[in-house]
Each structure stands twice: as structure tokens, then as C-alpha cells.
XYZ file of C-alpha atoms in Angstrom:
710
model
C 11.654 20.617 22.773
C 14.098 17.887 21.725
C 13.406 16.452 18.264
C 14.934 13.436 16.558
C 14.782 11.869 13.115
C 13.626 8.247 12.880
C 14.033 5.841 9.991
C 11.394 3.270 10.982
C 12.572 0.410 8.797
C 11.220 -3.002 7.888
C 14.341 -4.799 9.127
C 16.213 -2.165 11.146
C 15.498 1.311 12.494
C 17.835 4.223 13.162
C 17.704 7.489 15.131
C 19.536 10.739 14.363
C 19.722 14.212 15.815
C 20.687 17.527 14.239
C 23.526 19.590 15.711
C 22.744 23.249 15.017
C 26.305 24.396 15.753
C 27.820 21.986 13.219
C 24.959 22.151 10.741
C 24.978 18.370 10.468
C 23.098 15.333 11.716
C 24.575 12.251 13.358
C 23.356 8.773 14.241
C 22.626 8.028 17.908
C 23.686 4.665 19.320
C 20.957 2.609 20.999
C 21.074 1.046 24.462
C 23.180 -1.820 23.133
C 25.737 0.534 21.598
C 24.591 -0.186 18.026
C 23.669 2.334 15.342
C 20.829 0.127 14.032
C 17.998 -1.316 16.105
C 16.307 -4.445 14.694
C 12.605 -3.735 14.072
C 11.605 -6.850 16.011
C 9.269 -7.347 18.991
C 8.897 -10.511 21.091
C 7.263 -11.579 24.339
C 9.137 -13.844 26.743
C 7.000 -15.885 29.120
C 8.660 -17.254 32.236
C 7.241 -18.475 35.558
C 3.806 -17.100 34.756
C 5.073 -13.613 33.927
C 5.664 -11.878 30.604
C 8.333 -9.440 29.519
C 8.447 -7.413 26.317
C 11.603 -7.648 24.222
C 12.412 -5.120 21.501
C 15.357 -4.911 19.138
C 18.472 -7.076 19.568
C 17.084 -8.891 22.632
C 13.996 -9.886 20.627
C 16.197 -11.198 17.797
C 18.282 -13.258 20.229
C 15.131 -14.765 21.772
C 13.301 -15.349 18.498
C 14.710 -18.799 17.674
C 13.112 -20.211 20.851
C 9.574 -18.994 20.098
C 9.302 -17.739 16.512
C 5.499 -17.634 16.708
C 5.772 -15.063 19.507
C 8.219 -12.865 17.597
C 6.993 -10.150 15.231
C 9.272 -8.871 12.479
C 8.689 -7.077 9.154
C 5.516 -5.590 10.664
C 6.011 -2.512 8.483
C 4.603 -4.522 5.581
C 1.282 -4.784 7.431
C 0.955 -1.128 8.470
C -2.385 0.401 7.508
C -3.589 -2.688 5.633
C -6.960 -4.402 5.920
C -7.103 -8.104 6.672
C -8.764 -8.635 3.277
C -5.789 -6.999 1.491
C -4.137 -9.392 -0.986
C -0.710 -8.396 0.371
C -1.815 -9.496 3.831
C -2.880 -12.858 2.395
C 0.613 -13.163 0.925
C 2.197 -12.217 4.263
C 0.235 -14.908 6.096
C 2.027 -17.535 4.049
C 5.488 -16.034 4.518
C 5.782 -14.661 8.052
C 6.450 -16.762 11.136
C 3.718 -15.289 13.346
C -0.068 -15.357 13.093
C -1.945 -12.574 11.288
C -5.595 -12.339 12.315
C -8.634 -10.133 11.530
C -9.836 -7.460 13.930
C -13.307 -7.377 15.419
C -16.453 -6.596 13.431
C -15.833 -2.833 13.599
C -12.164 -2.959 12.628
C -11.226 -4.233 9.138
C -7.484 -3.888 9.734
C -5.047 -6.768 9.942
C -3.840 -7.610 13.447
C -1.006 -9.793 14.698
C -1.128 -12.388 17.463
C 1.637 -12.149 20.049
C 1.646 -14.429 23.111
C -2.098 -14.965 22.883
C -2.990 -11.269 22.528
C -3.833 -9.324 19.376
C -2.233 -6.039 18.374
C -2.471 -3.729 15.386
C 0.748 -3.270 13.394
C 0.724 0.344 14.603
C 0.810 -0.875 18.220
C 3.780 -3.131 17.461
C 5.551 -0.243 15.708
C 4.846 1.993 18.715
C 6.771 -0.488 20.892
C 9.770 -0.101 18.572
C 9.395 3.689 18.628
C 9.197 3.690 22.432
C 12.580 1.946 22.622
C 14.088 4.323 20.072
C 12.762 7.304 22.037
C 13.970 5.877 25.370
C 17.474 5.173 24.048
C 17.697 8.623 22.414
C 16.612 10.295 25.663
C 19.364 8.453 27.525
C 21.947 9.355 24.877
C 21.019 13.061 24.747
C 20.491 13.496 28.459
C 17.082 15.132 28.075
C 13.569 14.019 27.241
C 12.827 13.513 23.536
C 9.368 14.860 22.684
C 9.198 15.358 18.894
C 10.190 13.355 15.833
C 10.224 13.295 12.051
C 9.478 9.744 10.887
C 10.204 8.378 7.424
C 7.997 6.067 5.330
C 8.335 4.533 1.851
C 7.323 6.966 -0.875
C 4.682 4.559 -2.124
C 3.003 4.180 1.286
C -0.722 4.805 0.916
C -2.500 7.358 3.089
C -3.771 4.608 5.417
C -0.201 3.394 5.927
C 1.025 6.904 6.670
C -1.843 7.384 9.112
C -0.876 4.140 10.871
C 2.724 5.397 11.160
C 1.539 8.672 12.668
C -0.708 6.685 15.029
C 2.285 4.589 16.130
C 4.242 7.757 16.901
C 1.384 9.160 18.973
C 1.089 5.879 20.923
C 4.815 6.168 21.693
C 4.125 9.659 23.147
C 5.928 11.419 20.319
C 4.718 14.578 18.606
C 5.165 13.674 14.945
C 6.368 16.876 13.296
C 6.287 15.375 9.824
C 5.917 12.100 7.956
C 8.504 12.296 5.173
C 9.173 9.950 2.254
C 12.362 7.925 2.649
C 13.845 8.878 -0.760
C 13.131 12.550 -0.080
C 14.851 12.286 3.311
C 17.861 10.727 1.583
C 17.930 13.641 -0.877
C 17.884 16.079 2.058
C 20.986 14.360 3.441
C 22.626 14.533 0.002
C 21.773 18.241 -0.244
C 24.407 19.096 2.356
C 27.063 18.310 -0.260
C 25.648 20.666 -2.893
C 27.323 23.961 -3.735
C 25.471 27.298 -3.739
C 23.283 27.857 -6.794
C 23.832 24.212 -7.684
C 21.033 22.494 -9.627
C 20.671 18.738 -9.821
C 18.114 16.271 -11.140
C 18.364 13.397 -8.670
C 17.041 9.854 -8.875
C 16.838 8.030 -5.549
C 17.039 4.227 -5.781
C 15.788 3.049 -2.379
C 15.894 -0.709 -1.824
C 15.276 -1.429 1.838
C 14.324 -4.481 3.828
C 10.728 -4.659 2.689
C 9.931 -1.991 0.119
C 11.402 -0.483 -3.021
C 11.005 3.151 -4.064
C 12.163 5.256 -6.970
C 11.902 9.034 -6.597
C 12.936 11.714 -9.074
C 13.593 15.183 -7.650
C 14.906 18.578 -8.631
C 17.450 19.690 -6.041
C 18.501 23.353 -5.921
C 20.622 25.354 -3.472
C 19.702 29.048 -3.611
C 21.961 32.052 -3.111
C 21.231 32.070 0.616
C 22.397 28.475 0.903
C 18.933 26.986 1.450
C 18.116 23.656 -0.168
C 14.935 23.247 -2.226
C 13.627 19.831 -3.266
C 10.815 19.393 -5.755
C 9.497 15.851 -6.047
C 8.650 15.157 -9.696
C 7.413 11.597 -9.442
C 7.792 8.347 -7.581
C 6.921 4.722 -8.097
C 7.405 1.728 -5.900
C 6.712 -1.851 -4.938
C 5.516 -2.512 -1.400
C 6.618 -6.140 -1.578
C 10.169 -5.974 -2.899
C 13.232 -5.666 -0.684
C 15.951 -7.403 1.284
C 13.424 -9.791 2.834
C 12.769 -11.136 -0.658
C 16.510 -11.584 -1.237
C 16.576 -13.617 1.986
C 13.600 -15.574 0.688
C 15.388 -16.922 -2.383
C 18.181 -18.276 -0.152
C 15.591 -19.799 2.191
C 14.072 -21.591 -0.795
C 17.549 -22.868 -1.667
C 17.962 -24.205 1.886
C 14.570 -25.953 1.677
C 15.571 -27.563 -1.630
C 18.830 -28.762 -0.069
C 17.001 -30.382 2.866
C 14.489 -32.015 0.524
C 17.270 -33.431 -1.635
C 19.587 -34.555 1.186
C 17.128 -35.804 3.807
C 14.023 -36.579 1.721
C 11.817 -34.506 4.058
C 9.916 -31.263 3.487
C 10.451 -28.626 6.223
C 8.639 -25.818 4.367
C 5.662 -25.747 6.787
C 7.732 -25.701 9.988
C 7.707 -22.152 11.431
C 10.795 -22.661 13.604
C 12.803 -24.060 10.707
C 11.740 -21.195 8.454
C 12.769 -18.649 11.070
C 16.205 -20.263 11.501
C 16.606 -20.531 7.741
C 15.772 -16.851 7.251
C 18.209 -15.769 9.959
C 21.051 -17.750 8.380
C 19.999 -16.629 4.886
C 20.370 -13.009 5.980
C 23.872 -13.736 7.295
C 24.799 -15.493 4.049
C 23.459 -12.546 2.029
C 25.786 -10.169 3.884
C 28.770 -12.497 3.394
C 28.074 -12.775 -0.331
C 28.346 -9.006 -0.638
C 32.008 -9.365 0.367
C 33.037 -12.958 -0.443
C 32.715 -15.326 -3.419
C 30.822 -17.903 -1.362
C 29.059 -18.383 1.977
C 28.661 -21.475 4.133
C 25.268 -22.065 5.742
C 25.441 -24.312 8.797
C 22.333 -24.799 10.954
C 22.681 -27.555 13.590
C 19.413 -29.339 14.472
C 17.562 -27.196 11.971
C 14.529 -29.456 11.624
C 12.876 -32.029 13.863
C 10.895 -34.527 11.826
C 7.255 -34.922 12.975
C 7.441 -38.740 12.827
C 10.281 -38.865 15.338
C 13.006 -39.313 12.749
C 16.526 -37.986 13.261
C 17.225 -34.261 13.523
C 18.199 -32.648 10.242
C 21.351 -30.532 10.143
C 21.953 -28.071 7.325
C 25.468 -27.861 5.880
C 25.586 -26.237 2.459
C 27.411 -23.594 0.441
C 25.988 -20.838 -1.757
C 28.296 -19.130 -4.268
C 28.095 -15.531 -5.410
C 27.306 -16.773 -8.911
C 24.372 -18.846 -7.646
C 23.097 -15.967 -5.514
C 23.272 -13.479 -8.381
C 21.242 -15.838 -10.565
C 18.637 -16.285 -7.806
C 18.102 -12.568 -7.232
C 18.375 -11.510 -10.883
C 14.560 -11.470 -11.433
C 14.161 -9.245 -8.364
C 16.892 -6.853 -9.496
C 15.374 -6.699 -12.974
C 12.020 -5.761 -11.397
C 13.706 -2.779 -9.751
C 15.273 -1.668 -13.028
C 11.939 -2.020 -14.817
C 10.431 0.384 -12.259
C 13.353 2.767 -12.818
C 12.504 2.844 -16.518
C 8.809 3.386 -15.715
C 9.655 6.365 -13.507
C 11.879 7.918 -16.172
C 9.319 7.275 -18.893
C 6.520 9.007 -17.014
C 8.652 12.162 -16.861
C 9.896 11.769 -20.462
C 13.458 11.464 -19.163
C 16.382 9.313 -20.221
C 19.302 8.124 -18.058
C 21.340 11.003 -19.526
C 18.906 13.508 -17.975
C 19.765 12.351 -14.434
C 22.742 14.095 -12.822
C 22.971 12.043 -9.620
C 21.758 8.615 -8.502
C 21.537 8.016 -4.754
C 21.689 4.432 -3.508
C 19.618 4.059 -0.356
C 18.868 1.039 1.816
C 20.989 -1.883 2.963
C 20.095 -4.013 -0.044
C 21.985 -1.610 -2.342
C 25.214 -2.961 -0.792
C 24.591 -6.142 -2.827
C 27.064 -6.126 -5.769
C 24.453 -7.378 -8.252
C 22.250 -4.394 -7.313
C 24.722 -1.525 -7.476
C 26.441 -2.949 -10.553
C 23.079 -3.045 -12.364
C 22.386 0.589 -11.438
C 25.896 1.685 -12.457
C 25.575 -0.143 -15.774
C 22.278 1.644 -16.524
C 23.227 5.204 -15.519
C 27.025 5.184 -15.705
C 29.301 4.622 -12.740
C 30.244 8.295 -12.387
C 26.660 9.332 -11.530
C 26.069 6.809 -8.754
C 26.806 8.356 -5.342
C 28.057 5.781 -2.851
C 29.791 8.195 -0.490
C 26.748 8.461 1.823
C 26.078 5.432 4.021
C 22.971 3.820 2.448
C 21.957 2.392 5.828
C 21.974 5.820 7.500
C 21.201 8.492 4.910
C 17.394 8.275 5.320
C 17.696 8.729 9.082
C 20.201 11.575 8.581
C 17.758 13.424 6.336
C 14.991 12.932 8.908
C 17.317 14.275 11.609
C 18.069 17.401 9.576
C 14.349 18.064 9.180
C 13.672 17.331 12.848
C 16.248 19.920 13.889
C 15.345 22.640 11.385
C 11.600 22.266 10.795
C 10.070 24.967 12.975
C 6.857 25.782 11.134
C 5.725 27.465 7.914
C 6.373 31.026 6.858
C 3.379 33.212 5.985
C 3.634 34.454 2.368
C 1.823 37.629 3.441
C 3.689 38.923 6.495
C 6.565 36.460 6.860
C 5.631 35.284 10.364
C 6.473 31.679 11.314
C 3.379 29.613 12.130
C 2.794 26.115 13.451
C 2.893 23.477 10.719
C -0.742 22.517 11.343
C -2.056 26.086 11.037
C -4.411 26.826 8.120
C -4.134 30.633 8.286
C -1.508 32.994 9.659
C -2.042 33.968 13.305
C -0.731 37.476 12.583
C -2.493 38.564 9.386
C -5.003 35.790 8.584
C -3.391 35.009 5.220
C -3.944 31.453 3.927
C -0.980 29.152 4.551
C -1.939 26.693 1.793
C 1.250 25.965 -0.133
C 3.353 28.137 2.212
C 7.071 27.375 2.397
C 8.749 25.813 5.418
C 10.646 28.111 7.776
C 13.849 29.554 6.360
C 16.173 27.257 8.331
C 14.610 24.082 6.974
C 15.032 22.514 3.542
C 12.038 23.417 1.396
C 10.243 20.351 0.040
C 7.549 20.411 -2.631
C 5.715 17.081 -2.582
C 3.266 15.484 -5.036
C 0.559 12.864 -4.772
C 1.823 9.427 -5.744
C -1.619 8.126 -6.733
C -4.848 9.734 -7.831
C -7.589 10.439 -5.289
C -11.185 10.110 -6.402
C -14.496 8.338 -5.953
C -16.419 5.353 -7.264
C -19.213 6.560 -9.549
C -21.412 5.510 -12.443
C -20.112 6.295 -15.919
C -22.355 5.154 -18.749
C -23.579 1.739 -17.635
C -20.489 0.938 -15.556
C -20.947 1.278 -11.789
C -17.420 0.508 -10.650
C -15.737 3.456 -12.367
C -12.945 5.364 -10.637
C -13.322 9.115 -11.215
C -10.140 10.988 -10.158
C -10.679 14.331 -8.454
C -7.053 14.988 -7.466
C -4.862 13.570 -10.281
C -1.675 11.664 -9.686
C 1.388 13.925 -9.425
C -0.522 16.942 -8.042
C 1.617 19.171 -5.760
C 0.256 19.495 -2.235
C -0.904 21.061 -0.005
C -3.429 22.283 -2.562
C -3.643 26.054 -3.083
C -7.409 25.539 -3.468
C -9.745 22.509 -3.364
C -10.419 20.486 -6.520
C -13.977 19.693 -7.692
C -15.992 17.501 -10.081
C -19.723 17.459 -10.781
C -22.084 14.493 -10.647
C -25.774 13.634 -10.644
C -27.670 11.517 -8.154
C -28.975 8.208 -9.512
C -31.553 6.216 -7.531
C -33.310 7.399 -4.395
C -32.333 10.120 -1.972
C -29.143 8.492 -0.693
C -25.860 10.047 -1.800
C -23.040 7.543 -1.385
C -19.455 8.604 -2.105
C -16.814 5.862 -1.696
C -13.367 7.506 -1.731
C -10.449 5.641 -3.310
C -6.727 6.163 -3.815
C -5.066 4.507 -6.792
C -4.404 4.476 -10.511
C -6.819 1.833 -11.822
C -9.865 2.846 -13.878
C -11.800 0.240 -11.868
C -12.644 1.770 -8.480
C -12.707 -1.441 -6.436
C -9.217 -2.260 -7.691
C -7.895 0.792 -5.843
C -7.500 1.406 -2.121
C -10.632 2.435 -0.260
C -10.114 5.418 2.037
C -13.627 5.663 3.446
C -17.247 6.248 2.465
C -19.223 9.472 2.835
C -23.010 9.082 2.910
C -25.656 11.790 2.942
C -29.441 11.810 2.647
C -30.728 14.271 0.079
C -33.126 16.732 1.781
C -36.788 16.242 0.867
C -37.096 19.688 -0.678
C -34.513 18.823 -3.350
C -35.352 16.804 -6.437
C -33.888 13.374 -7.072
C -31.445 13.339 -10.041
C -30.100 16.726 -9.053
C -26.532 17.932 -9.636
C -24.028 17.302 -6.826
C -20.513 18.739 -6.557
C -17.805 16.691 -4.833
C -14.794 18.696 -3.680
C -11.493 17.349 -2.291
C -8.882 19.202 -0.291
C -5.504 17.697 0.597
C -3.307 19.203 3.305
C 0.398 18.917 4.103
C -0.271 15.919 6.367
C -2.014 14.127 3.453
C -5.424 14.321 5.109
C -8.353 14.367 2.671
C -11.336 16.633 3.343
C -14.420 15.728 1.295
C -17.150 18.306 0.663
C -20.515 17.356 -0.900
C -22.766 20.204 -2.000
C -25.740 20.992 -4.232
C -25.096 24.229 -6.193
C -27.570 27.011 -5.524
C -28.759 25.521 -2.239
C -27.508 25.426 1.316
C -26.946 21.686 1.229
C -23.328 21.038 2.264
C -21.682 18.081 4.005
C -17.987 18.249 4.824
C -15.965 15.548 6.516
C -12.322 14.654 7.084
C -11.622 11.043 6.197
C -10.056 8.881 8.850
C -8.332 5.859 7.392
C -8.791 3.767 10.538
C -12.601 3.829 10.424
C -14.822 0.929 9.480
C -14.924 0.096 5.794
C -15.473 -3.498 4.683
C -15.804 -6.173 7.378
C -12.947 -8.642 7.454
C -13.906 -12.073 6.132
C -14.723 -14.593 8.811
C -12.673 -17.779 8.759
C -15.461 -20.335 9.137
C -15.378 -23.209 6.660
C -19.091 -23.368 5.777
C -21.479 -20.512 5.058
C -25.004 -20.109 6.421
C -26.529 -21.947 3.486
C -24.492 -25.059 4.194
C -22.457 -24.706 0.978
C -18.772 -25.458 1.541
C -16.588 -22.436 0.834
C -14.475 -24.393 -1.642
C -17.450 -25.687 -3.614
C -18.957 -22.212 -3.701
C -15.789 -20.658 -5.095
C -15.357 -23.478 -7.635
C -18.892 -22.754 -8.907
C -18.402 -18.977 -9.015
C -15.008 -19.300 -10.711
C -16.521 -21.426 -13.498
C -19.545 -19.124 -13.824
C -17.367 -15.990 -13.970
C -15.059 -17.554 -16.558
C -18.080 -18.416 -18.749
C -19.450 -14.888 -18.182
C -16.169 -13.340 -19.365
C -15.945 -15.563 -22.444
C -19.575 -14.947 -23.417
C -19.904 -11.209 -22.788
C -16.352 -9.808 -22.975
C -17.160 -7.486 -25.906
C -19.628 -5.646 -23.661
C -17.168 -5.271 -20.749
C -14.874 -2.261 -20.560
C -11.215 -3.327 -21.070
C -10.087 -2.267 -17.571
C -12.926 -4.232 -15.982
C -12.150 -7.265 -18.166
C -8.526 -7.168 -17.033
C -9.665 -6.972 -13.417
C -11.926 -10.004 -13.851
C -9.041 -11.956 -15.391
C -6.820 -11.103 -12.419
C -9.636 -11.994 -10.009
C -9.989 -15.403 -11.667
C -6.250 -15.989 -11.229
C -6.520 -14.964 -7.570
C -9.473 -17.329 -7.115
C -7.397 -20.192 -8.494
C -4.596 -19.277 -6.070
C -7.041 -19.222 -3.142
C -8.321 -22.680 -4.090
C -4.773 -24.038 -4.239
C -3.866 -22.649 -0.783
C -7.067 -23.985 0.852
C -7.367 -20.737 2.856
C -11.020 -20.520 3.946
C -11.014 -16.766 4.607
C -9.356 -16.000 1.272
C -11.776 -18.289 -0.607
C -14.765 -16.541 0.963
C -13.267 -13.155 0.090
C -12.708 -14.196 -3.521
C -16.280 -15.515 -3.724
C -17.510 -12.021 -2.843
C -15.117 -10.473 -5.377
C -16.371 -12.719 -8.192
C -20.011 -11.969 -7.307
C -19.156 -8.282 -7.604
C -17.657 -8.954 -11.031
C -20.768 -10.820 -12.181
C -23.220 -8.155 -11.041
C -21.123 -4.988 -11.440
C -19.908 -5.088 -15.037
C -22.392 -2.827 -16.782
C -24.148 -4.137 -19.892
C -22.541 -7.563 -19.575
C -24.102 -7.995 -16.131
C -27.498 -7.004 -17.504
C -27.193 -9.715 -20.156
C -26.100 -12.182 -17.471
C -29.168 -11.348 -15.387
C -31.327 -11.585 -18.489
C -30.085 -15.149 -19.009
C -31.123 -16.028 -15.470
C -34.504 -14.385 -15.914
C -35.188 -16.250 -19.176
C -34.286 -19.584 -17.609
C -37.611 -20.953 -16.397
C -39.707 -17.961 -17.513
C -42.889 -18.329 -19.531
C -42.527 -18.308 -23.314
C -43.951 -14.760 -23.792
C -41.712 -13.315 -21.038
C -38.652 -15.096 -22.431
C -39.362 -13.762 -25.940
C -39.728 -10.192 -24.622
C -36.443 -10.354 -22.721
C -34.539 -11.932 -25.609
C -35.899 -9.278 -27.981
C -34.828 -6.510 -25.575
C -31.332 -8.035 -25.304
C -31.079 -8.165 -29.110
C -32.105 -4.493 -29.343
C -29.414 -3.410 -26.863
C -26.735 -5.502 -28.577
C -27.672 -4.121 -31.998
C -27.486 -0.514 -30.819
C -24.182 -1.252 -29.059
C -22.690 -2.621 -32.267
C -23.885 0.513 -34.113
C -22.221 2.755 -31.511
C -25.468 4.516 -30.567
C -24.671 5.192 -26.917
C -27.828 7.163 -26.089
C -30.093 4.474 -27.550
C -28.152 1.778 -25.682
C -28.846 3.535 -22.371
C -32.557 3.906 -23.153
C -32.950 0.293 -24.250
C -30.887 -0.952 -21.303
C -33.353 0.746 -18.932
C -36.232 -1.093 -20.617
C -34.319 -4.388 -20.409
C -33.600 -3.812 -16.731
C -37.291 -3.303 -16.025
C -38.246 -6.517 -17.859
C -35.595 -8.548 -16.047
C -36.493 -7.113 -12.643
C -40.163 -7.938 -13.182
C -39.359 -11.502 -14.250
C -37.024 -12.114 -11.348
C -39.453 -10.576 -8.879
C -42.155 -12.916 -10.115
C -39.837 -15.834 -9.386
C -38.790 -14.290 -6.027
C -35.110 -14.187 -6.876
C -34.163 -11.733 -4.141
C -30.452 -12.470 -4.223
C -29.839 -10.075 -7.132
C -32.025 -7.232 -5.942
C -29.149 -4.993 -4.963
C -27.377 -5.622 -8.250
C -30.190 -3.847 -10.085
C -29.638 -0.508 -8.355
C -26.779 1.954 -8.078
C -27.069 2.036 -4.258
C -26.666 5.804 -4.064
C -23.577 6.087 -6.273
C -23.288 9.345 -8.193
C -23.270 9.509 -12.003
C -20.482 11.487 -13.653
C -21.732 14.479 -15.637
C -20.150 15.146 -19.012
C -17.889 18.146 -18.528
């Protein structure tokens, strides 16, 4: 078995291997003799045939056909087409991002007329890395440890593991990039040394902050305990390039009176030269940007050449807001652990973007220059840590008998002892990881349907020594519906959906019975959900797969089935939702009110971009806000029921609304719930009489569980 470490980066990737005799890892050169392989894939079409280009060859070809060149695909890994980050990527990347089929909600990319998942594109990069490593080592590479950003969601980690499998690699472990960097740093620690380390990881596409305890025991083994991590999945070197690209666009607009901002080829050339200028500005006081024939005017006008200069001072001012965002996240991470800069012993700078003077000077100013470790290559340290783990990770040691078992084993083959929480084998660094976001379900709490109820809190060490449980009660009908989310928002739909578990309550059990929901979380970050009714044999257990069907991707047609233009529909819903928020805000929970405000901003953005798919998605989001906001939604429906109702019916509904509002103002929660039920019945009857079927589903809980007071 030959194992390698892989830093699968947004911009570049690197491969390392561990030398047991030296006790150190080293970077392997690729087929072009370079230590870094560009994470770029292209298809070259010639004489009716196609050839796949990966790495440097793809970069060299890209200027000819930017639409058939995929880069920064890491930002799309494990994301649904409806994801707001994907909508942002569609406006910034040079290739086409498209929805999958009806059974696949994930974002896909279009490459030479064919569609691929981001995991498939990443597998092409991994195949080249594996092939080059096999050539370099002289024997077949079969296993790998692959790094991901600390703030990657479970779906993104699953997509990375899927990419490894498609490249015919056995993925021994998916490890966080900052943790891998700390493993590389651990080689420099003395025996019985104790450090509190902050890893500042600013790569090509993502930014992570991790805080760890690092200890070297008497035997010389390194132990790393992750305390916390935060991150931004859309902050990195690509964004630094972007501010220079904007500067180039402004120069062209000023000099040639044309706007090249919608030309994909121009944008690709501008980004390539912006990246070169960024590197120069890390060493020099200014950089010249010269792009011959950069833009061909659509009206047949003369070609536009770019000849401009960017100074270090200008560049620092452009990227200052981005750097300040990173430092704000640093302060957030410290604050959550009640730490100050003085409590950190070492700061590791990781990622190529930390070579930017403005970046490392800001970090040194905050922590003190003496704490910032710049002796490890920031472009290689993540891969080096992965290589160390790849060469030393040989399984987990049974706490009962000490036997080494396969990493995936649940119990010891020798004695049957549980391996939950067991340490890695003695040769490998021991890593204690924590959940970066809470894991829980959408449930009913009070009158609010869209409540996120955490079952595994944020910052919980895993694998879990035992499953974690919360109790609920069924609401309406025999259907039990458990949507599983990962995130930190109190509003469930604002978090990241991991899947939905559904179960029909057996006929012999009463409706409104107690239901326990139990989560388990293993070392590979796979969630097992168990639904049970205490005192009965009713149990449903399932392992969530993050690549299964969730919410269908929005279809890009311009007009819906009712003949209402998508823009007009969203304009109406935006105005109606804004009025709803202004009228009923006191009855909306603060977290839900904040979500609605953000949704209204997103709706305005969708209208300004004229993106049909995004406008249709936001229409659905605003409908959910209108009909899923607890008491406020009941009052909204009451308004609709009163409009056009007979005088006696209208008086009854208005009186019921007044009763609920009075009890709400008095703080009588139990009476509010009782009166709200009566109001709901009146409204449903009035709407049914008028055959308003469109709101039928909004009147029920659709199988969601209600949280029991514990």
C-alpha cells in the first residue's frame, strides 16, 4: 500500500509522501517538474476529437477557450444549484454552471457541451496527481489523505471523498487544512512541549481560522485538540485577484469608453494577469499590467490593449476590506473561546495569500511579530501535514486490548470493545476534532414551524462516545417528517439541509405520541439518524447521504405555468412580504425577522441581475416566509380570509385575531396557543368556502415534530 497526502486546493494542488526512515514528509514534483499543480481542467477539441487537459496544460490552453476551462471548482463542491454561493459563482466564473436533472439538486458545470459534477472535475485533478505520484515513486499509489477547508460542510466533505473514490483512491482520511498545517508544525515541537496554536489559513478560495492545543508527550507523539474553527467559504486569493480585475475594467472604461465586463474571454485574461500582478506586488512597489488585444469590441471597433500600472499602495487599499474581514473572523474565533491574543503561543500562516505583505503585516501587528511562524512554506505545509498522516495513519488502537483496527471499524476485532473515540495508532499524530456547526432538525416550537433544534451542538468532539438524543411529539397525521440541517441559525431553512427522514407512524400507535430523535456522528462525519417511540418496538435508523435528492433545482424558464412573468411575480411577492414584515413584525421571532429582511435584500439583488432561475427561487423563499412565520402568518391568512368574506364571518375572524393579539401582549403563552387553534379553524373554514386551495399546505405542519419542553 502506497499512500500520499494531497492538498486539493482551489487554485493549486500539491502531493507529498512520508519517508519513514527520515520521519519527515516531502513534496513530490508533478509530470511537469513543478511542486504545485494548477487545479484547472479543460477540453481541447481538434479535428473532431477531444482531449482532456489538466493542470499547467489546461492553464496554457485556457485563453483560447475560457468557456471550456474549469477553475476554482472547489468552491462548488457539494453545493446545490439553488445555493446562494452558486448564484454568486455564476456571475464571477468564466464557465457555465447548470442545474442537474430532476433527481439531482447539485450544481453541475458545462464543459465542451457535457455536464459534470464538481466532484467529477476534482476527480480528474486527483487522477493526474495520483498518476504523477505513481511515476515519481515508481510504484502504484493506492491510498491518500485529502485536505479540505475546516469550514467545509458535510456535503462538501462527502463530495471530496466521492472525487477520491472516482480517481480510484482509497481515502484514508479527510482532514481539515489548518489541522494538517498544525501536524506539519508539530515536527518542530520539543518533548513535553505545550502550545496553543492559531492557524490563519488564507488560500485561493477559502479562509479558515482554527485554534488548537498542541502537545508532544513523553514518548514523542504529537496530540492535537481542535478547540474551535470559523471560516468564510468565499474569501481568498481569488477575491484579491478580483479587485485587480475590477481595476483593469475601470481602466478600460476610462481609456476606451467601452465596457468589457460581460466578455468571458476578457475576464479570463484579466484574471490571469491580475494574479501575476498580485505576485509581483508581494515583492515590488508596483506592477505593470500589459494585455495585448485584450478586448474585441462587438461593434467591430478597434481592439483594446491594456497598458496600466498598479502600485503597492493602491493594491493595499483595494484589499484592505478583505484583510479586515479575516481579522474580524480571528477576533470572533478568539472571543468564542474567551481568549485574547496574549493567550496564543504560535500563529501559523498557511496558504499562498499569506505571502501578501498587507496580510502578514496585519497578523503580526495583531499578535506580535515574534509569535508568527513563517519558517514553514505556507504553500506546502498543508500538503506536508497530509503526507505525515498518510504515512503514519494505520488504524485505531482498541482502548480495551490495544489491538490496531481498521479506521472504519466500529468495534475491536479481537475483544469486541467499542472503538468510539479510540485514539489513532501510536505512530500517527493523535487528533481530537470537533463539529464546526450544530447538527439538528427542523421542528415546531410554539407556533413557529421553521425552528432549528440542535441535537449535536457546535463544538462537540467526535466521534461521539454515545449517540445524542432529544424528544419530540408528533403534530398532524401519522407522518413523521424529520428534515436534518447543519448550521448555526435558529431558523432551520437558513441552515444547510443534509437530508430528510420520513416514517409513517404504525396504526397501533396514537397520534400526538412522543418520538425520540437520536444522532450519531462517526470519525468520517457521517450522521446516523434514529427515530423511535419509547416503550414500543418502533425504530427507524438511516445513514444520511448528502448526495441524495433534497429540493429540486429551480428551472430556468422565464414564465410559470400560470402565465405570470417571473419578474412580475417576484415584484409582487417582494412588496407583499415587505408589507407583511412591517405590519406583523412584533409577532415574528427576531431570528425569523432577520431572515425575512435578508431574503428581501436577496430578492432585490435577483431582480437587479435579471436571473430567471434566481428570481423563481426567491419567489419560493418569500412564499415560505409569508406562510411559515408562526402567529404573523396566521394573521396574514386571516386578512386574506376576511377580504371578501360575509360580514358575520369577517367579524368572527377579526374578533379571534384580537383575542390572540391581546393574550400575546399579556404574555399568556398557553392561552395564545389555544386561541390560535380556534383562529386557524375559522380561517381554514372561510378559505375553504372560497376554494382558496393555494394555502392549504400552509395550515398544517406537514409531519414536522413538536419540541417537548425538557
